[in-house]
Amino acid sequence: EDDENSRLYNLCSYTFEAKLILAEQQMKDFYTEIANFALSYGVKVVRSAKRERIYLGRKLFANLTFSGKKLCVAMPLNPADYQDSKYKFKDMSEVKKFAGTPFVMKVTSGLKVRHIKELLTMMVEAEGLQNKNLDIKVKKIPTKSKKTLIKEGLIKVNTRKINN
């Protein structure tokens, strides 16, 4: 029933790819550096709607996801082992979606990118993998408008009615 006190509003649901495309150039550069670094080891990068995962075989090395406009890298490290280290991270053990990767770092600077690369190096070398220096590069991240992303289905818009 329509009454004059109800309003329509749009709720947008962004995919990982949409957030990456709409991200500031610096964030795109950080992502590209991390992804290219991981790919140089010959690992597999799998993208889903909400996150990107870095695998070697079935072993998960990292989850890349967005928290607002910031890229986050979640790793399967025990946060307790790094309490007094130089790494600035968030312990997300209590959050269900981070159960397997509770060590979460927000990518905010070149230093954070360097730290993430150090941690990834330790993890892959612990698996007996050496950097193969494979020259696999991530495709350049395009610049597209929100309108284009909606048309391509990377942003879903749901219209809802709220009553005042």
mmCIF file of C-alpha atoms in Angstrom:
data_model
loop_
_atom_site.group_PDB
_atom_site.id
_atom_site.type_symbol
_atom_site.label_atom_id
_atom_site.label_comp_id
_atom_site.label_asym_id
_atom_site.label_seq_id
_atom_site.Cartn_x
_atom_site.Cartn_y
_atom_site.Cartn_z
ATOM 1 C CA GLU A 1 0.000 0.000 0.000
ATOM 2 C CA ASP A 2 1.319 3.421 -0.941
ATOM 3 C CA ASP A 3 1.162 6.085 1.635
ATOM 4 C CA GLU A 4 2.763 9.488 1.543
ATOM 5 C CA ASN A 5 5.074 8.659 4.458
ATOM 6 C CA SER A 6 7.051 5.974 2.631
ATOM 7 C CA ARG A 7 10.173 6.676 0.581
ATOM 8 C CA LEU A 8 12.138 4.687 -1.954
ATOM 9 C CA TYR A 9 15.889 4.343 -1.675
ATOM 10 C CA ASN A 10 18.557 2.453 -3.582
ATOM 11 C CA LEU A 11 20.870 0.002 -1.915
ATOM 12 C CA CYS A 12 24.013 -0.719 -3.943
ATOM 13 C CA SER A 13 25.927 -3.963 -3.585
ATOM 14 C CA TYR A 14 29.491 -3.689 -4.914
ATOM 15 C CA THR A 15 31.558 -6.643 -6.110
ATOM 16 C CA PHE A 16 35.304 -6.859 -5.368
ATOM 17 C CA GLU A 17 36.016 -5.922 -8.981
ATOM 18 C CA ALA A 18 33.732 -2.860 -8.827
ATOM 19 C CA LYS A 19 35.429 -1.610 -5.639
ATOM 20 C CA LEU A 20 38.836 -2.139 -7.239
ATOM 21 C CA ILE A 21 37.844 -0.254 -10.393
ATOM 22 C CA LEU A 22 36.388 2.634 -8.353
ATOM 23 C CA ALA A 23 39.366 2.724 -5.942
ATOM 24 C CA GLU A 24 41.841 5.601 -5.906
ATOM 25 C CA GLN A 25 44.884 5.120 -8.155
ATOM 26 C CA GLN A 26 47.189 4.552 -5.161
ATOM 27 C CA MET A 27 44.978 1.675 -3.930
ATOM 28 C CA LYS A 28 45.019 0.151 -7.452
ATOM 29 C CA ASP A 29 48.829 0.405 -7.448
ATOM 30 C CA PHE A 30 49.056 -1.327 -4.037
ATOM 31 C CA TYR A 31 46.745 -4.115 -5.249
ATOM 32 C CA THR A 32 48.728 -4.550 -8.491
ATOM 33 C CA GLU A 33 52.023 -4.744 -6.585
ATOM 34 C CA ILE A 34 50.696 -7.405 -4.173
ATOM 35 C CA ALA A 35 49.006 -9.454 -6.925
ATOM 36 C CA ASN A 36 52.047 -9.332 -9.249
ATOM 37 C CA PHE A 37 54.300 -10.330 -6.340
ATOM 38 C CA ALA A 38 52.091 -13.347 -5.533
ATOM 39 C CA LEU A 39 51.850 -14.368 -9.197
ATOM 40 C CA SER A 40 55.669 -14.299 -9.534
ATOM 41 C CA TYR A 41 55.695 -17.351 -7.210
ATOM 42 C CA GLY A 42 53.369 -19.262 -9.495
ATOM 43 C CA VAL A 43 50.404 -19.270 -7.120
ATOM 44 C CA LYS A 44 46.807 -19.206 -8.293
ATOM 45 C CA VAL A 45 44.619 -16.134 -7.819
ATOM 46 C CA VAL A 46 40.868 -16.812 -7.706
ATOM 47 C CA ARG A 47 38.334 -13.975 -7.678
ATOM 48 C CA SER A 48 34.803 -14.263 -6.362
ATOM 49 C CA ALA A 49 32.159 -11.555 -5.999
ATOM 50 C CA LYS A 50 33.353 -10.287 -2.601
ATOM 51 C CA ARG A 51 37.026 -11.248 -2.391
ATOM 52 C CA GLU A 52 40.108 -12.529 -4.138
ATOM 53 C CA ARG A 53 42.034 -15.533 -2.815
ATOM 54 C CA ILE A 54 45.677 -16.492 -3.329
ATOM 55 C CA TYR A 55 46.224 -20.278 -3.387
ATOM 56 C CA LEU A 56 48.951 -22.813 -3.911
ATOM 57 C CA GLY A 57 47.213 -26.078 -4.622
ATOM 58 C CA ARG A 58 44.542 -26.140 -1.920
ATOM 59 C CA LYS A 59 46.534 -24.092 0.575
ATOM 60 C CA LEU A 60 45.153 -20.593 1.060
ATOM 61 C CA PHE A 61 47.825 -17.900 1.498
ATOM 62 C CA ALA A 62 45.695 -14.773 1.536
ATOM 63 C CA ASN A 63 42.250 -13.267 1.102
ATOM 64 C CA LEU A 64 42.078 -9.827 -0.480
ATOM 65 C CA THR A 65 38.930 -7.943 0.356
ATOM 66 C CA PHE A 66 37.727 -4.389 0.794
ATOM 67 C CA SER A 67 36.744 -2.671 4.016
ATOM 68 C CA GLY A 68 35.062 0.478 2.805
ATOM 69 C CA LYS A 69 37.490 1.959 0.281
ATOM 70 C CA LYS A 70 40.575 0.301 1.769
ATOM 71 C CA LEU A 71 42.053 -2.939 0.485
ATOM 72 C CA CYS A 72 42.604 -5.532 3.237
ATOM 73 C CA VAL A 73 44.781 -8.617 3.123
ATOM 74 C CA ALA A 74 43.781 -11.456 5.457
ATOM 75 C CA MET A 75 46.340 -14.209 6.035
ATOM 76 C CA PRO A 76 46.189 -17.589 7.783
ATOM 77 C CA LEU A 77 48.705 -16.547 10.449
ATOM 78 C CA ASN A 78 48.209 -16.830 14.190
ATOM 79 C CA PRO A 79 47.785 -13.231 15.450
ATOM 80 C CA ALA A 80 49.194 -14.245 18.868
ATOM 81 C CA ASP A 81 52.571 -14.972 17.219
ATOM 82 C CA TYR A 82 52.845 -11.387 15.989
ATOM 83 C CA GLN A 83 51.585 -9.374 18.996
ATOM 84 C CA ASP A 84 54.844 -7.499 19.598
ATOM 85 C CA SER A 85 56.077 -7.404 16.024
ATOM 86 C CA LYS A 86 56.536 -4.485 13.655
ATOM 87 C CA TYR A 87 53.407 -5.529 11.786
ATOM 88 C CA LYS A 88 50.265 -3.452 12.363
ATOM 89 C CA PHE A 89 47.318 -5.813 11.964
ATOM 90 C CA LYS A 90 43.885 -6.570 13.300
ATOM 91 C CA ASP A 91 43.023 -9.879 14.984
ATOM 92 C CA MET A 92 39.754 -10.978 13.363
ATOM 93 C CA SER A 93 39.599 -14.455 14.948
ATOM 94 C CA GLU A 94 36.116 -13.732 16.302
ATOM 95 C CA VAL A 95 34.642 -12.921 12.872
ATOM 96 C CA LYS A 96 33.244 -15.960 11.053
ATOM 97 C CA LYS A 97 34.306 -14.914 7.548
ATOM 98 C CA PHE A 98 37.913 -14.505 8.779
ATOM 99 C CA ALA A 99 38.013 -17.833 10.680
ATOM 100 C CA GLY A 100 40.710 -19.292 8.406
ATOM 101 C CA THR A 101 42.553 -16.003 7.880
ATOM 102 C CA PRO A 102 42.392 -14.059 11.171
ATOM 103 C CA PHE A 103 45.507 -11.900 10.574
ATOM 104 C CA VAL A 104 44.158 -8.840 8.706
ATOM 105 C CA MET A 105 46.210 -5.889 7.465
ATOM 106 C CA LYS A 106 44.695 -2.774 5.904
ATOM 107 C CA VAL A 107 46.751 -1.629 2.936
ATOM 108 C CA THR A 108 47.311 2.071 3.598
ATOM 109 C CA SER A 109 50.916 2.683 2.560
ATOM 110 C CA GLY A 110 53.910 1.376 0.662
ATOM 111 C CA LEU A 111 55.314 0.160 3.994
ATOM 112 C CA LYS A 112 52.223 -2.006 4.581
ATOM 113 C CA VAL A 113 52.649 -3.455 1.070
ATOM 114 C CA ARG A 114 56.285 -4.282 1.912
ATOM 115 C CA HIS A 115 55.197 -5.977 5.174
ATOM 116 C CA ILE A 116 52.535 -8.010 3.346
ATOM 117 C CA LYS A 117 55.131 -9.128 0.790
ATOM 118 C CA GLU A 118 57.507 -10.157 3.634
ATOM 119 C CA LEU A 119 54.772 -12.231 5.301
ATOM 120 C CA LEU A 120 53.691 -13.844 2.020
ATOM 121 C CA THR A 121 57.349 -14.661 1.280
ATOM 122 C CA MET A 122 57.713 -16.363 4.688
ATOM 123 C CA MET A 123 54.534 -18.384 4.106
ATOM 124 C CA VAL A 124 55.327 -19.566 0.577
ATOM 125 C CA GLU A 125 58.955 -20.348 1.440
ATOM 126 C CA ALA A 126 57.707 -22.388 4.441
ATOM 127 C CA GLU A 127 55.860 -24.447 1.797
ATOM 128 C CA GLY A 128 59.176 -24.979 0.020
ATOM 129 C CA LEU A 129 58.381 -22.593 -2.812
ATOM 130 C CA GLN A 130 61.010 -20.263 -4.208
ATOM 131 C CA ASN A 131 60.214 -17.108 -6.137
ATOM 132 C CA LYS A 132 60.106 -18.305 -9.730
ATOM 133 C CA ASN A 133 60.264 -14.678 -10.881
ATOM 134 C CA LEU A 134 57.518 -15.528 -13.320
ATOM 135 C CA ASP A 135 56.693 -12.529 -15.408
ATOM 136 C CA ILE A 136 52.933 -12.821 -15.003
ATOM 137 C CA LYS A 137 51.300 -9.459 -14.530
ATOM 138 C CA VAL A 138 47.775 -8.550 -13.527
ATOM 139 C CA LYS A 139 45.886 -6.776 -16.245
ATOM 140 C CA LYS A 140 45.770 -3.008 -15.904
ATOM 141 C CA ILE A 141 42.777 -2.017 -13.811
ATOM 142 C CA PRO A 142 40.406 -0.011 -16.011
ATOM 143 C CA THR A 143 38.729 3.229 -15.063
ATOM 144 C CA LYS A 144 34.969 3.003 -15.432
ATOM 145 C CA SER A 145 32.020 4.993 -14.178
ATOM 146 C CA LYS A 146 29.563 3.728 -11.603
ATOM 147 C CA LYS A 147 26.886 3.762 -14.327
ATOM 148 C CA THR A 148 28.979 1.457 -16.543
ATOM 149 C CA LEU A 149 29.632 -0.927 -13.629
ATOM 150 C CA ILE A 150 25.883 -1.115 -12.920
ATOM 151 C CA LYS A 151 25.241 -1.916 -16.616
ATOM 152 C CA GLU A 152 27.933 -4.630 -16.495
ATOM 153 C CA GLY A 153 26.336 -6.128 -13.381
ATOM 154 C CA LEU A 154 29.343 -5.436 -11.140
ATOM 155 C CA ILE A 155 27.181 -3.206 -8.940
ATOM 156 C CA LYS A 156 23.727 -4.474 -8.110
ATOM 157 C CA VAL A 157 21.069 -1.907 -7.219
ATOM 158 C CA ASN A 158 18.116 -2.895 -5.064
ATOM 159 C CA THR A 159 15.313 -0.400 -4.611
ATOM 160 C CA ARG A 160 13.656 -0.598 -1.238
ATOM 161 C CA LYS A 161 10.723 1.191 0.343
ATOM 162 C CA ILE A 162 10.988 2.510 3.898
ATOM 163 C CA ASN A 163 8.153 3.814 5.977
ATOM 164 C CA ASN A 164 8.764 6.881 8.091
#
